[in-house]
mmCIF file of C-alpha atoms in Angstrom:
data_model
loop_
_atom_site.group_PDB
_atom_site.id
_atom_site.type_symbol
_atom_site.label_atom_id
_atom_site.label_comp_id
_atom_site.label_asym_id
_atom_site.label_seq_id
_atom_site.Cartn_x
_atom_site.Cartn_y
_atom_site.Cartn_z
ATOM 1 C CA SER A 9 -23.188 -0.184 -3.207
ATOM 2 C CA PHE A 10 -19.809 0.620 -4.716
ATOM 3 C CA HIS A 11 -18.318 4.050 -4.078
ATOM 4 C CA LEU A 12 -15.577 4.991 -6.534
ATOM 5 C CA SER A 13 -14.191 7.798 -4.364
ATOM 6 C CA SER A 14 -13.807 5.454 -1.381
ATOM 7 C CA PHE A 15 -12.129 2.886 -3.608
ATOM 8 C CA LEU A 16 -9.675 5.519 -4.880
ATOM 9 C CA TYR A 17 -8.810 6.726 -1.352
ATOM 10 C CA GLU A 18 -8.104 3.172 -0.214
ATOM 11 C CA PHE A 19 -6.242 2.424 -3.444
ATOM 12 C CA MET A 20 -3.970 5.485 -3.252
ATOM 13 C CA GLY A 21 -3.294 5.083 0.481
ATOM 14 C CA THR A 22 -2.245 1.481 -0.017
ATOM 15 C CA ILE A 23 -0.027 2.309 -3.009
ATOM 16 C CA ILE A 24 1.816 4.902 -0.914
ATOM 17 C CA LEU A 25 2.248 2.388 1.911
ATOM 18 C CA VAL A 26 3.475 -0.406 -0.385
ATOM 19 C CA ILE A 27 6.015 1.825 -2.140
ATOM 20 C CA THR A 28 7.233 3.152 1.229
ATOM 21 C CA VAL A 29 7.705 -0.354 2.628
ATOM 22 C CA LEU A 30 9.461 -1.623 -0.495
ATOM 23 C CA ALA A 31 11.744 1.414 -0.752
ATOM 24 C CA THR A 32 12.640 1.261 2.922
ATOM 25 C CA THR A 33 13.347 -2.448 3.143
ATOM 26 C CA ASN A 34 15.095 -2.940 -0.203
ATOM 27 C CA GLY A 35 18.659 -3.987 0.618
ATOM 28 C CA GLY A 36 19.810 -3.151 -2.898
ATOM 29 C CA ARG A 37 19.352 0.581 -2.282
ATOM 30 C CA GLY A 38 22.695 0.810 -0.505
ATOM 31 C CA HIS A 39 21.620 1.226 3.106
ATOM 32 C CA GLY A 40 21.474 -1.421 5.780
ATOM 33 C CA SER A 41 18.676 -1.947 8.230
ATOM 34 C CA ASN A 42 18.540 0.701 10.918
ATOM 35 C CA TYR A 43 16.084 2.519 13.136
ATOM 36 C CA LEU A 44 14.790 4.727 10.296
ATOM 37 C CA GLN A 45 12.999 1.895 8.496
ATOM 38 C CA PRO A 46 10.204 1.405 11.036
ATOM 39 C CA LEU A 47 10.039 5.140 11.599
ATOM 40 C CA SER A 48 9.483 5.910 7.912
ATOM 41 C CA ILE A 49 6.877 3.155 7.569
ATOM 42 C CA GLY A 50 5.111 4.350 10.709
ATOM 43 C CA LEU A 51 5.122 7.952 9.503
ATOM 44 C CA ALA A 52 3.708 6.854 6.139
ATOM 45 C CA ILE A 53 0.872 5.018 7.903
ATOM 46 C CA PHE A 54 0.257 8.043 10.134
ATOM 47 C CA VAL A 55 0.015 10.444 7.185
ATOM 48 C CA ILE A 56 -2.165 8.023 5.199
ATOM 49 C CA HIS A 57 -4.549 7.758 8.154
ATOM 50 C CA LEU A 58 -4.656 11.536 8.550
ATOM 51 C CA VAL A 59 -5.654 11.973 4.912
ATOM 52 C CA VAL A 60 -7.826 8.917 4.249
ATOM 53 C CA ALA A 61 -9.575 8.304 7.589
ATOM 54 C CA PRO A 62 -12.033 11.212 7.355
ATOM 55 C CA PHE A 63 -13.366 9.768 4.101
ATOM 56 C CA THR A 64 -13.214 5.969 4.456
ATOM 57 C CA GLY A 65 -11.908 5.152 7.924
ATOM 58 C CA SER A 66 -8.567 4.210 6.319
ATOM 59 C CA GLY A 67 -8.877 0.476 6.002
ATOM 60 C CA ILE A 68 -5.614 0.066 3.990
ATOM 61 C CA ASN A 69 -5.346 -3.488 5.405
ATOM 62 C CA PRO A 70 -7.702 -6.080 3.863
ATOM 63 C CA ALA A 71 -7.256 -8.482 6.787
ATOM 64 C CA ARG A 72 -8.447 -5.889 9.304
ATOM 65 C CA SER A 73 -11.365 -4.941 7.091
ATOM 66 C CA LEU A 74 -12.346 -8.567 6.570
ATOM 67 C CA ALA A 75 -12.286 -9.422 10.263
ATOM 68 C CA SER A 76 -14.190 -6.339 11.379
ATOM 69 C CA ASN A 77 -16.883 -6.903 8.730
ATOM 70 C CA MET A 78 -17.258 -10.608 9.441
ATOM 71 C CA PHE A 79 -17.876 -10.079 13.141
ATOM 72 C CA SER A 80 -19.930 -6.888 13.050
ATOM 73 C CA GLU A 81 -23.626 -6.849 13.875
ATOM 74 C CA ASN A 82 -24.542 -5.805 10.337
ATOM 75 C CA GLY A 83 -22.390 -8.422 8.644
ATOM 76 C CA ILE A 84 -20.695 -7.817 5.341
ATOM 77 C CA GLY A 85 -22.048 -4.613 3.826
ATOM 78 C CA GLY A 86 -21.966 -3.146 0.353
ATOM 79 C CA ASP A 87 -18.796 -1.134 0.974
ATOM 80 C CA PHE A 88 -16.950 -4.277 2.012
ATOM 81 C CA PHE A 89 -15.499 -4.781 -1.459
ATOM 82 C CA VAL A 90 -13.969 -1.291 -1.438
ATOM 83 C CA TYR A 91 -11.907 -2.269 1.611
ATOM 84 C CA ILE A 92 -10.881 -5.643 0.194
ATOM 85 C CA PHE A 93 -10.291 -5.062 -3.501
ATOM 86 C CA GLY A 94 -8.937 -1.499 -3.227
ATOM 87 C CA PRO A 95 -5.921 -2.477 -1.102
ATOM 88 C CA LEU A 96 -5.387 -5.806 -2.871
ATOM 89 C CA LEU A 97 -5.327 -4.209 -6.297
ATOM 90 C CA ALA A 98 -3.209 -1.321 -4.985
ATOM 91 C CA SER A 99 -0.632 -3.695 -3.522
ATOM 92 C CA LEU A 100 -0.253 -5.358 -6.900
ATOM 93 C CA VAL A 101 -0.001 -2.033 -8.755
ATOM 94 C CA GLY A 102 2.313 -0.559 -6.089
ATOM 95 C CA GLY A 103 4.642 -3.542 -6.298
ATOM 96 C CA LEU A 104 4.810 -3.279 -10.069
ATOM 97 C CA LEU A 105 5.327 0.496 -9.942
ATOM 98 C CA TYR A 106 8.172 0.076 -7.499
ATOM 99 C CA GLU A 107 9.789 -2.755 -9.425
ATOM 100 C CA PHE A 108 9.761 -1.081 -12.816
ATOM 101 C CA PHE A 109 9.803 2.666 -12.093
ATOM 102 C CA PHE A 110 11.275 3.337 -8.649
ATOM 103 C CA SER A 111 13.790 0.495 -8.539
ATOM 104 C CA PRO A 112 14.692 -0.374 -12.124
ATOM 105 C CA PRO A 113 16.969 -3.380 -12.595
ATOM 106 C CA VAL A 114 20.659 -2.585 -12.867
ATOM 107 C CA LEU A 115 22.230 -3.871 -16.045
ATOM 108 C CA CYS A 116 25.546 -5.569 -15.468
ATOM 109 C CA VAL A 117 28.167 -5.062 -18.134
ATOM 110 C CA ASP A 118 30.738 -7.801 -18.549
ATOM 111 C CA THR A 119 34.086 -6.009 -18.706
ATOM 112 C CA THR A 120 36.095 -9.217 -18.958
ATOM 113 C CA ALA A 121 34.858 -10.084 -22.448
ATOM 114 C CA SER A 122 37.303 -9.415 -25.258
#
C-alpha cells in the first residue's frame, strides 16, 4: 500500500540533502574545497535522520532501500515504492530547485561592445 505521509517525509529529506550537497560542492559559489564540505553534508544527513527516521526509517537513498528489500525475508513490500520513487523524484526536483532558485545563472555583460 502507498502511504502519502511516508512518501512526503522521504521526499523532503532527500530534497534537503540534494540542495545541501549541491550548495556545498558548487565551485561557482566562491569557496574552494575544504573540511567544511563533508561536515555540512554529514550534519544534514544527521538532522534528516533525526527527523525522518521515527516515521519512515529514513531511507533517503534508493540504492540502500533497494538492496535491503531485495534480500529481506519478506521480499519487496508495498512500501518499497515510497523508498524508491520518493528519493528519485526528490533528487530531480531538488536539482531543479537548486539550479533555478538557489543558484541562478549569472548573466555576463559584454563591456567591450561599442
